[in-house]
Short mmCIF file of C-alpha atoms in Angstrom, two decimals:
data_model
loop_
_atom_site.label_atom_id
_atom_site.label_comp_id
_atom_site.label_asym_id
_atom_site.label_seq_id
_atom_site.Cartn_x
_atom_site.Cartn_y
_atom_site.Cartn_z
CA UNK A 26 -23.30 2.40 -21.08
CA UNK A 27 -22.22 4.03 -17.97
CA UNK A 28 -20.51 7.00 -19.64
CA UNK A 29 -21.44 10.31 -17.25
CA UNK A 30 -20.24 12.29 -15.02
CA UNK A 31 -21.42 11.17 -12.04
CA UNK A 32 -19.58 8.89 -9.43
CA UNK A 33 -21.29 5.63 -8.86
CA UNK A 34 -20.61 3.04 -6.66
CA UNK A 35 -19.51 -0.43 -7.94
CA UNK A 36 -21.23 -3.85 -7.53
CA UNK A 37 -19.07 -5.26 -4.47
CA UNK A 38 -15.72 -3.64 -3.49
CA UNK A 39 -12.76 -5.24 -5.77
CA UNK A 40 -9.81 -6.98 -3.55
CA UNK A 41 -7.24 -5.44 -6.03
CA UNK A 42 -6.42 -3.61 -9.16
CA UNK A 43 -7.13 -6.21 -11.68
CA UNK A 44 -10.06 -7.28 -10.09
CA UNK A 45 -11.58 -3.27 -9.77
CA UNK A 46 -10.11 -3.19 -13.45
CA UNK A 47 -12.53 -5.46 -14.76
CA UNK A 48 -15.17 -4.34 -12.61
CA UNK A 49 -14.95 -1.10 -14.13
CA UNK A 50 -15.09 -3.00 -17.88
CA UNK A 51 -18.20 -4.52 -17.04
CA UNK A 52 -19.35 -1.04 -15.99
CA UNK A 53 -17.49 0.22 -19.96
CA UNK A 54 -16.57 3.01 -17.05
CA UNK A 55 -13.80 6.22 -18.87
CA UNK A 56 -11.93 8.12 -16.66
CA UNK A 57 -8.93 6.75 -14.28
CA UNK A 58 -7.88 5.55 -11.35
CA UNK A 59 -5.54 6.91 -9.34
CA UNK A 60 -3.62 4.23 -7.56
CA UNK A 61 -1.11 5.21 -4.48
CA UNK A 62 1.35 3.15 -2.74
CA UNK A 63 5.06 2.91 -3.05
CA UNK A 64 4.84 2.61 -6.89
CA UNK A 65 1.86 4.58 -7.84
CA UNK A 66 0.22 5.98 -10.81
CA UNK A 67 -2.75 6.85 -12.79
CA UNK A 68 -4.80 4.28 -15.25
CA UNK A 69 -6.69 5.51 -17.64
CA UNK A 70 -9.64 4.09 -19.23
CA UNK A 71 -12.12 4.29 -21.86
CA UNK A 72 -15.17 2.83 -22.39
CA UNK A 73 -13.38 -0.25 -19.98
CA UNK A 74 -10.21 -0.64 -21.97
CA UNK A 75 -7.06 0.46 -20.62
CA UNK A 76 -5.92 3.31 -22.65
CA UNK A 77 -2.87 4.48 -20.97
CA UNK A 78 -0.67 4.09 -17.36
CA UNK A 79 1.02 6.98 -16.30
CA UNK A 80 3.92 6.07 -12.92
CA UNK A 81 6.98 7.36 -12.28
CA UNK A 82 8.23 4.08 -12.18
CA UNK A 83 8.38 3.71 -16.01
CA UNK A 84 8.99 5.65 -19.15
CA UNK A 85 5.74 7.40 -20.74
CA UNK A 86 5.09 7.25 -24.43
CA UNK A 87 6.47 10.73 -24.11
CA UNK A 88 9.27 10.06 -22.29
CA UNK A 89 10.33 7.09 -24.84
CA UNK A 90 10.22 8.98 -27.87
CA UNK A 91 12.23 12.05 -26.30
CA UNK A 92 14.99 10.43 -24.77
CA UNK A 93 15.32 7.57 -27.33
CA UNK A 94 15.65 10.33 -29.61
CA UNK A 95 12.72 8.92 -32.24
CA UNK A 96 12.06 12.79 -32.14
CA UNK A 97 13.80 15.59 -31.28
CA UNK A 98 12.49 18.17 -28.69
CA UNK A 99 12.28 21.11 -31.62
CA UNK A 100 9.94 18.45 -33.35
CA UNK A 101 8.22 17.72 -30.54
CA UNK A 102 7.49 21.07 -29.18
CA UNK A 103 6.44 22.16 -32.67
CA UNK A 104 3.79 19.30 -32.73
CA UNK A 105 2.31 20.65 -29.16
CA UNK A 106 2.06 23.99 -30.78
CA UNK A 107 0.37 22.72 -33.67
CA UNK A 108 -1.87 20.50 -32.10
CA UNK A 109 -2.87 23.02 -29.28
CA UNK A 110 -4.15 22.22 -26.08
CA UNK A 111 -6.57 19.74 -26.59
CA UNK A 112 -5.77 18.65 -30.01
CA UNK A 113 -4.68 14.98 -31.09
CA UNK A 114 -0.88 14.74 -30.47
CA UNK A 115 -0.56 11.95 -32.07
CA UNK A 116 -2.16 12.64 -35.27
CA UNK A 117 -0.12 15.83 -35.79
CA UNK A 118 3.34 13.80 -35.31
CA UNK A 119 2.53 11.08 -38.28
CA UNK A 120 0.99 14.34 -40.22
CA UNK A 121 3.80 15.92 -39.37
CA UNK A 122 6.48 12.90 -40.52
CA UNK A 123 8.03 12.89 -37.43
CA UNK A 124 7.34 9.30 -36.37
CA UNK A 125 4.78 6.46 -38.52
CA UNK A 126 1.47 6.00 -37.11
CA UNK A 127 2.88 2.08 -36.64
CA UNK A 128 5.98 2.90 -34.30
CA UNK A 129 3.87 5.26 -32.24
CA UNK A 130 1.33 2.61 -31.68
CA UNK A 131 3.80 0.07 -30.67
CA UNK A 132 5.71 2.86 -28.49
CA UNK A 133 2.39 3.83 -26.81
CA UNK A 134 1.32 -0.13 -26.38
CA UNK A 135 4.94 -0.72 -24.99
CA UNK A 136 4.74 2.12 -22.17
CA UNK A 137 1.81 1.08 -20.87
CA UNK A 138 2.17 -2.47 -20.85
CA UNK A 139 5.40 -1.85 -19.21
CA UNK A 140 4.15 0.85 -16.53
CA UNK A 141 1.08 -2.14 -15.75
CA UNK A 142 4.52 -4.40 -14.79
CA UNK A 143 6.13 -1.70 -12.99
CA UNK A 144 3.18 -1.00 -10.82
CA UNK A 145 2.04 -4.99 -10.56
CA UNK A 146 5.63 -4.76 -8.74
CA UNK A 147 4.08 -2.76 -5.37
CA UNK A 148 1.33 -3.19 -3.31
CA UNK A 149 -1.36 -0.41 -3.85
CA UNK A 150 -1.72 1.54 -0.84
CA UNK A 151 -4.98 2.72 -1.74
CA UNK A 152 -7.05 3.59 -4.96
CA UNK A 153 -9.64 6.56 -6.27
CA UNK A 154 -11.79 6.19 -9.60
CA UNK A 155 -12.19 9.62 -11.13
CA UNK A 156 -14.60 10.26 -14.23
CA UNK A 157 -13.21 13.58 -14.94
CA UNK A 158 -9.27 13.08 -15.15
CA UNK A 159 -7.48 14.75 -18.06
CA UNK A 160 -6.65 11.62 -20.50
CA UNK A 161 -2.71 11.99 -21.47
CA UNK A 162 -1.59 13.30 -25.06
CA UNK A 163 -0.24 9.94 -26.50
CA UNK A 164 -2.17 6.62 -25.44
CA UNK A 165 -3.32 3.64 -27.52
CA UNK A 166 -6.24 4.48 -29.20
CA UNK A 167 -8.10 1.20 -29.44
CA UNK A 168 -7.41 0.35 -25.89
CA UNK A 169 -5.87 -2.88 -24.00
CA UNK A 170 -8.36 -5.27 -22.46
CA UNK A 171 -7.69 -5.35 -18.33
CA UNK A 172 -7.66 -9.10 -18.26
CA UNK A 173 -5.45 -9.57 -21.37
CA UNK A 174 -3.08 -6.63 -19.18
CA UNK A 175 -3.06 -8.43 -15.79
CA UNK A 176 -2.22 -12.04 -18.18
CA UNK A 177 0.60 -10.27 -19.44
CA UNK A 178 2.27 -8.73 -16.60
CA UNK A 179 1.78 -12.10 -14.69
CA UNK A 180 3.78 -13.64 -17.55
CA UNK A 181 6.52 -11.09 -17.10
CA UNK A 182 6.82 -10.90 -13.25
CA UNK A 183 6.84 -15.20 -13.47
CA UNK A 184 9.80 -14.96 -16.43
CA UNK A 185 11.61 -12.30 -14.44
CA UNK A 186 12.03 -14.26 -11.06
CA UNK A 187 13.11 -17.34 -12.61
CA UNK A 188 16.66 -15.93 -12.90
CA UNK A 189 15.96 -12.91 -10.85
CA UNK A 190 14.21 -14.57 -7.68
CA UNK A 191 12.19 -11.03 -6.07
CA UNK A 192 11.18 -8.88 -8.91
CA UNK A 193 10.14 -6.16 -6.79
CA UNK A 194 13.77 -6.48 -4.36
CA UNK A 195 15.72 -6.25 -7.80
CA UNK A 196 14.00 -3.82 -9.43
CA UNK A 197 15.26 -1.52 -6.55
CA UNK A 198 18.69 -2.47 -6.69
CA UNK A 199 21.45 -0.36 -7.60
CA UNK A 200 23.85 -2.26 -10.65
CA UNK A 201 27.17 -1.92 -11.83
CA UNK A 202 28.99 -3.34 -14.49
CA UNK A 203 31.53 -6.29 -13.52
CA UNK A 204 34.96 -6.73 -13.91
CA UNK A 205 34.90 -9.00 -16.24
CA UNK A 206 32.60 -6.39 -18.46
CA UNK A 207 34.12 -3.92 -18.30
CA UNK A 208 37.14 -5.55 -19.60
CA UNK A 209 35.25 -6.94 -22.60
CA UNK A 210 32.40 -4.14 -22.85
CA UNK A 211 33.80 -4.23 -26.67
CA UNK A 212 32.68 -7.37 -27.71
CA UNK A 213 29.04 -7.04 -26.16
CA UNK A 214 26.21 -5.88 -28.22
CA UNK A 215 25.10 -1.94 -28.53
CA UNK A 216 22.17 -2.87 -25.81
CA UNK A 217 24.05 -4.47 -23.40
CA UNK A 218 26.81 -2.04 -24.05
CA UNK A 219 24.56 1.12 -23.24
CA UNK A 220 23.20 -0.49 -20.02
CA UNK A 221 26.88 -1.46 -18.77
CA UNK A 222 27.40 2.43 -18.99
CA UNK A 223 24.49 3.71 -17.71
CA UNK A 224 24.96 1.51 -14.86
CA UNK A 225 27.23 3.56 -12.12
CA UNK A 226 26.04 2.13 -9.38
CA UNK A 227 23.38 4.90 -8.16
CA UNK A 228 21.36 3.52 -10.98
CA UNK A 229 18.08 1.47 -10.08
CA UNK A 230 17.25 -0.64 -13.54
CA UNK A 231 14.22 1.62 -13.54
CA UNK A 232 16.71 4.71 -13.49
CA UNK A 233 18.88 2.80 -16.21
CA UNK A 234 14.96 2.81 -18.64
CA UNK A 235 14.22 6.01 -18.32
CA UNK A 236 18.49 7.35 -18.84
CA UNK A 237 18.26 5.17 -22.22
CA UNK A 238 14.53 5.79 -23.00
CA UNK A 239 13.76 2.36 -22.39
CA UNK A 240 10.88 0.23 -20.81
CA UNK A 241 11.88 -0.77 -17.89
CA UNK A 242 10.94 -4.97 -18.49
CA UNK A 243 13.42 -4.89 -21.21
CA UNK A 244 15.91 -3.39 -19.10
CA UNK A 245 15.47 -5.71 -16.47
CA UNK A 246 15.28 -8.61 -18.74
CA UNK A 247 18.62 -7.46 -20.37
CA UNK A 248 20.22 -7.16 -16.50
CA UNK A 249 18.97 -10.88 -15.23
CA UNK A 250 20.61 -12.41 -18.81
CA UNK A 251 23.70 -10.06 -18.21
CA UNK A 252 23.56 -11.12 -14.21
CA UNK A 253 23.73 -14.70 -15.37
CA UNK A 254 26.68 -14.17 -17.38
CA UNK A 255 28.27 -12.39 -14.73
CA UNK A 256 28.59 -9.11 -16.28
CA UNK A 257 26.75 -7.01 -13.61
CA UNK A 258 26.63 -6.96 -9.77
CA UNK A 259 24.17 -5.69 -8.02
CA UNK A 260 23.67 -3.98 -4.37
CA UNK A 261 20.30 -3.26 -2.29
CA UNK A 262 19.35 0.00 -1.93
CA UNK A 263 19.32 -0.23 1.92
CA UNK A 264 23.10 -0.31 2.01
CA UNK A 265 23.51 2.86 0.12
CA UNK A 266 26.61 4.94 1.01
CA UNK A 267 28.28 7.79 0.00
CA UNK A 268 29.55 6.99 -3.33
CA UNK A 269 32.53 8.84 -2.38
CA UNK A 270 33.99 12.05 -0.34
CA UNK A 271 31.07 14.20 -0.05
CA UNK A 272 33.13 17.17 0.13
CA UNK A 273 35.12 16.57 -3.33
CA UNK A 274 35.84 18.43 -6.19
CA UNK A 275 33.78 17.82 -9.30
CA UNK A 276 36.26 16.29 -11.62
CA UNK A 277 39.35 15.17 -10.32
CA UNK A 278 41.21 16.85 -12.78
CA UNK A 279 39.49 20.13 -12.17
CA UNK A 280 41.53 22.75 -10.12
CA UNK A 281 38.39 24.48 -7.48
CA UNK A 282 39.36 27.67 -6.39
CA UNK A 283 38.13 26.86 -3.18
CA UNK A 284 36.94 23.54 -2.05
CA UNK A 285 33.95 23.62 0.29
CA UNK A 286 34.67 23.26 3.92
CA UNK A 287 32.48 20.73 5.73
CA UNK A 288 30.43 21.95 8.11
CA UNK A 289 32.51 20.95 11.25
CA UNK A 290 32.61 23.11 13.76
CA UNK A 291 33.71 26.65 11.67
CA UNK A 292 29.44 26.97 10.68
CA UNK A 293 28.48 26.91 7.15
CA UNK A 294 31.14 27.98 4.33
CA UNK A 295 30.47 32.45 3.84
CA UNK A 296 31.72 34.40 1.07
CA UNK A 297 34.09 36.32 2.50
CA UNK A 298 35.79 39.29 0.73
CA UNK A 299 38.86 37.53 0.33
CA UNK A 300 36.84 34.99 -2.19
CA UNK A 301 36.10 37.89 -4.31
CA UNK A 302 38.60 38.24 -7.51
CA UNK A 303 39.80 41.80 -7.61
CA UNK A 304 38.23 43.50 -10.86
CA UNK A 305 40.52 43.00 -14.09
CA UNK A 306 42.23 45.86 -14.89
CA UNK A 307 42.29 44.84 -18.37
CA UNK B 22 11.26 25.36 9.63
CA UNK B 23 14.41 25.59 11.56
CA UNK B 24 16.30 27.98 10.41
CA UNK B 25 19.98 27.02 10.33
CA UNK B 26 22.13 29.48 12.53
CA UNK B 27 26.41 28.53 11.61
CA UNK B 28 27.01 24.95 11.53
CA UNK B 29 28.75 23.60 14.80
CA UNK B 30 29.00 19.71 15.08
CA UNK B 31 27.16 18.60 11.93
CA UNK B 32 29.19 15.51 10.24
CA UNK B 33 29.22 15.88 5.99
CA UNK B 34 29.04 12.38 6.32
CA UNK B 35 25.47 12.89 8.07
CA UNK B 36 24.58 15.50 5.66
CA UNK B 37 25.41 12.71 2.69
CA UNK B 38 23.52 10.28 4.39
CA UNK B 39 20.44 12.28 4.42
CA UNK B 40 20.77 12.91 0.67
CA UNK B 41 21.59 9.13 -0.41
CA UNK B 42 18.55 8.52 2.48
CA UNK B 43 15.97 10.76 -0.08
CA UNK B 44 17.58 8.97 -3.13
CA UNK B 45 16.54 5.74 -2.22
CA UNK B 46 13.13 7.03 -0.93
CA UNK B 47 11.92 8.87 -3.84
CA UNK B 48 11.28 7.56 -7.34
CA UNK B 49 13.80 9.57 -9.82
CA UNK B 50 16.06 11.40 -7.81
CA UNK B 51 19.48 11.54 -9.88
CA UNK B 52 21.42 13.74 -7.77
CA UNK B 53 21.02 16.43 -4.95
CA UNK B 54 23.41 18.65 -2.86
CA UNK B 55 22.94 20.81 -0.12
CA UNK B 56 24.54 24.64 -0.02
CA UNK B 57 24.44 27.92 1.15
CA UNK B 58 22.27 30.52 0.29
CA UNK B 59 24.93 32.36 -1.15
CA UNK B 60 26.00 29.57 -3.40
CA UNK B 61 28.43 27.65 -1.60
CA UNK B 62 28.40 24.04 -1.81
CA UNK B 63 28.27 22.57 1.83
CA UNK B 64 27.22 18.50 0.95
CA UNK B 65 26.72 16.66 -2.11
CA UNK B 66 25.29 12.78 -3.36
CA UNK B 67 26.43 13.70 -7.23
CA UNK B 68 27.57 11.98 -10.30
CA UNK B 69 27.36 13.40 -13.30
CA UNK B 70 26.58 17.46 -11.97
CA UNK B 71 29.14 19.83 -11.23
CA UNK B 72 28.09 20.39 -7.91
CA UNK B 73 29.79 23.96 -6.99
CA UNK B 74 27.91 25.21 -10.10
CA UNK B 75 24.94 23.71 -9.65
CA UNK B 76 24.93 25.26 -5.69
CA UNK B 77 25.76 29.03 -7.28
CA UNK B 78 22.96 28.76 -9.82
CA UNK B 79 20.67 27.18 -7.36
CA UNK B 80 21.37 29.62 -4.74
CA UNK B 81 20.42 32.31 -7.21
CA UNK B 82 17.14 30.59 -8.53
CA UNK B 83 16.26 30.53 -5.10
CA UNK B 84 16.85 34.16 -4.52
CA UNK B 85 15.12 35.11 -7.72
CA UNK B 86 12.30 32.70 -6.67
CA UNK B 87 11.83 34.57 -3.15
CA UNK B 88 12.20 37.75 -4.95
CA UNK B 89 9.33 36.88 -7.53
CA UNK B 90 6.95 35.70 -4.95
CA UNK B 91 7.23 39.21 -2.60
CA UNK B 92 6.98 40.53 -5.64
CA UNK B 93 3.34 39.35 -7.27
CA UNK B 94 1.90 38.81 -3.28
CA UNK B 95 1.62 35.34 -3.90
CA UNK B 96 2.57 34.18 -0.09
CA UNK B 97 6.08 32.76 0.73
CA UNK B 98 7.48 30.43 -1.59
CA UNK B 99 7.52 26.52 -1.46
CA UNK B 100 10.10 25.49 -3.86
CA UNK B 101 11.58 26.02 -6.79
CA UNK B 102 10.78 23.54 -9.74
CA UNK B 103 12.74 23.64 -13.25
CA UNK B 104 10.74 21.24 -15.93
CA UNK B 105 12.55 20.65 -18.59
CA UNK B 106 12.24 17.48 -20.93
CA UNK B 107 14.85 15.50 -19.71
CA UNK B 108 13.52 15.68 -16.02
CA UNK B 109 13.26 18.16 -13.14
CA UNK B 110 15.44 20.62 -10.59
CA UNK B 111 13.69 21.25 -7.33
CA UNK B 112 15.12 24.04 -4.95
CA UNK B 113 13.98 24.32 -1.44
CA UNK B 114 15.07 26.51 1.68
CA UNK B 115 16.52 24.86 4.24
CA UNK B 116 15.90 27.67 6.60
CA UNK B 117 17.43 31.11 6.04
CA UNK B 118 20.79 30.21 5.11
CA UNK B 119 21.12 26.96 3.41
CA UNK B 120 19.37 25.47 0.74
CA UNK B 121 18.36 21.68 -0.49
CA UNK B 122 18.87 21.02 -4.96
CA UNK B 123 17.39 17.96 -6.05
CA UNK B 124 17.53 17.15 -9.52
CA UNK B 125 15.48 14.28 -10.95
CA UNK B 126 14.38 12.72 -14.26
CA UNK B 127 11.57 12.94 -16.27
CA UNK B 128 9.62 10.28 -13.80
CA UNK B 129 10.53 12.40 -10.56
CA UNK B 130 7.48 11.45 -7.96
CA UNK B 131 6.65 14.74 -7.64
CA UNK B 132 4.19 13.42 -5.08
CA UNK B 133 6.47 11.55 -2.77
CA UNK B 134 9.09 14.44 -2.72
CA UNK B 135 6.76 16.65 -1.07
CA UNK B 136 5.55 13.97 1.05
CA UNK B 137 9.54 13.47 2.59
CA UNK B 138 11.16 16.56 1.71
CA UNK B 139 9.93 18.19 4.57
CA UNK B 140 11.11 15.95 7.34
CA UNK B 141 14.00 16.27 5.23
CA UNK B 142 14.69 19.69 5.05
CA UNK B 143 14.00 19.98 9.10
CA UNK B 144 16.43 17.15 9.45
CA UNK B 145 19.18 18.64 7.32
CA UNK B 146 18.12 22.24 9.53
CA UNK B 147 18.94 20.26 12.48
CA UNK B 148 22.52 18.99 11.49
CA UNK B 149 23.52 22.50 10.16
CA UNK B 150 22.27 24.31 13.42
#
């Protein structure tokens, strides 16, 4: 068992994540790897199996439960509390009754299955193996086997582009709903329903997962059926625009008291004493 | 930094751009506006935010968060980050008269914001000067 604390070298230098993944199985290695690049993140490992992914590019365990509303902040912030710092989260919320040791499993499988997709979906800039990284508060326990991992995010990325074409060009694209979905968002189910209104056109897919509290590979898979049906355009990201007047009031219906002047020529917008209320006199 | 002295030719359109630009650059970035220091809103890339409050409050975080940092000796401030468990609210100084609000969710790449956010800031310096 290579279990320490000291940084050792590996046999030969892996070519790329899965391959230094299983390289650091053979070695039963715990700690993680840092991985940078355009979608980055941190892997964590124990004893060789992956334990947990952490990326902004996908919804943590955390993240899922909170915005999904599976618990409520109170809950959850009285479960921190009561496990303290270095305490087993995830014990305390099924002691607790907040969630069953079942869903939280399936939760914590399902983020980091989905944040191994996410990342598979960039090329890693560069990586750095770290034996003494804090290990997140939720992760699954018994640990995912790295080959069983890079099999299943293969089988995603491969189901994705048959409808989608580049994963990792749509995954960046902005969507909004259709026409044609809008004017029947009624008669489509809850899911497709929620994504349709999350979708506003600023939102990435990946922005649309973590809004819902979501994995983002469900989301997407839910946008390529609802793209085939025509109920969802999408736009690249490289021809983002102003979504509207910069300078505009908040709501349309809302009556500013003094609309911000652009910055043309009169120098930044200044209090002036004129934009002071006089003091009610009662 | 550049500090901004009164805005003569700077487009809002160019202002916007730079905002949408850090959107599509950054993992998590919901929405952002640029304003002045005291709490005017000068630009905004926004949706869901009401951007003239969101420029008073941040104007004032800012202050407090300048304030705080004289205070306990601490050096000058960086930024101003908000964590709450829907996502983040980052305040920077654009200079000494404007200021840059990015709010993000819970995914925000931390990391990659203060990788661009500087060029950023000294870019949005430039178009107010």
């Amino acid at each position: 068992m290579s279990d320490g604390t000291q940084q050792q070298p590996h046999r030969a230098s892996p070519r790329n994540v899965p391959g230094l993944l299983l390289s650091l199985q053979q070695d039963r290695f715990s700690g993680a790897v840092s991985i940078a690049g355009s979608i980055g993140g941190t892997i964590h490992l124990h004893r060789g199996t992956i334990r947990a992914i952490e990326t902004p590019g996908a919804p943590t365990a955390e993240a899922l439960l909170l915005k999904s509303r599976r618990i409520g902040e109170p809950e959850w912030d009285a479960a921190c509390t009561a496990a303290g710092p270095d305490g087993p989260l995830d014990t305390t919320l099924v002691d607790q009754g907040h969630i069953s040791a079942a869903e939280l499993e399936i939760v914590c499988v399902g983020a980091l299955y989905d944040a191994a997709f996410v990342m598979a979906l960039s090329t890693p800039d560069s990586w750095q193996v770290d034996r003494e990284a804090p290990t997140p508060r939720l992760s699954h326990r018994e640990g995912t086997d790295p080959r069983r991992l890079t099999e299943e995010t293969s089988r995603r990325v491969r189901l994705l582009a048959k409808s989608l074409g580049s994963v990792r060009e749509f995954g960046q694209e902005r969507v909004r709903p259709s026409a044609r979905a809008t004017a029947g968002i009624g008669r489509l189910s809850a899911r497709y329903r929620d994504i349709l209104l999350s979708a506003d056109g600023r939102r990435s897919p990946r922005d649309i997962a973590f809004a819902l509290g979501r994995g983002v590979y469900p989301v997407l898979l839910d946008i390529s059926r609802m793209k085939a049906l025509q109920l969802i355009h999408s736009r690249s990201p490289r021809s983002l625009r102003p979504p509207r007047p910069a300078l505009r009031p908040a709501t349309p219906a809302a009556e500013p008291a003094a609309p911000p002047r652009p910055p043309t020529g009169g120098g930044l917008p200044r209090r002036t004493p004129a934009d002071r209320r006089p003091e009610s006199t009662g | 930094m550049t500090n901004p002295p009164p805005a003569s030719g700077a487009s809002s359109g160019d202002l916007v751009k730079e905002l949408t630009g850090l959107r599509g650059q950054v993992l998590g970035i919901s929405e952002s506006i640029v304003a002045t220091t005291d709490g005017l809103l000068v630009a905004s890339d926004t949706a869901n935010v009401q951007p003239e409050s969101l420029a008073a409050l941040s104007a004032a975080s800012l202050a407090l968060g300048k304030r705080s940092a004289a205070e306990v000796g601490l050096g000058s401030l960086r930024e101003v980050v908000t964590r709450c468990n829907g996502g983040y609210s980052v305040v920077l100084a654009v200079g000494e008269q404007a200021l840059l609000v990015i709010l993000g969710d819970e995914g925000l790449d931390l990391t990659a914001l203060r990788r661009e956010a500087p060029a950023v800031v000294e870019r949005l310096g430039g178009l107010l000067s």
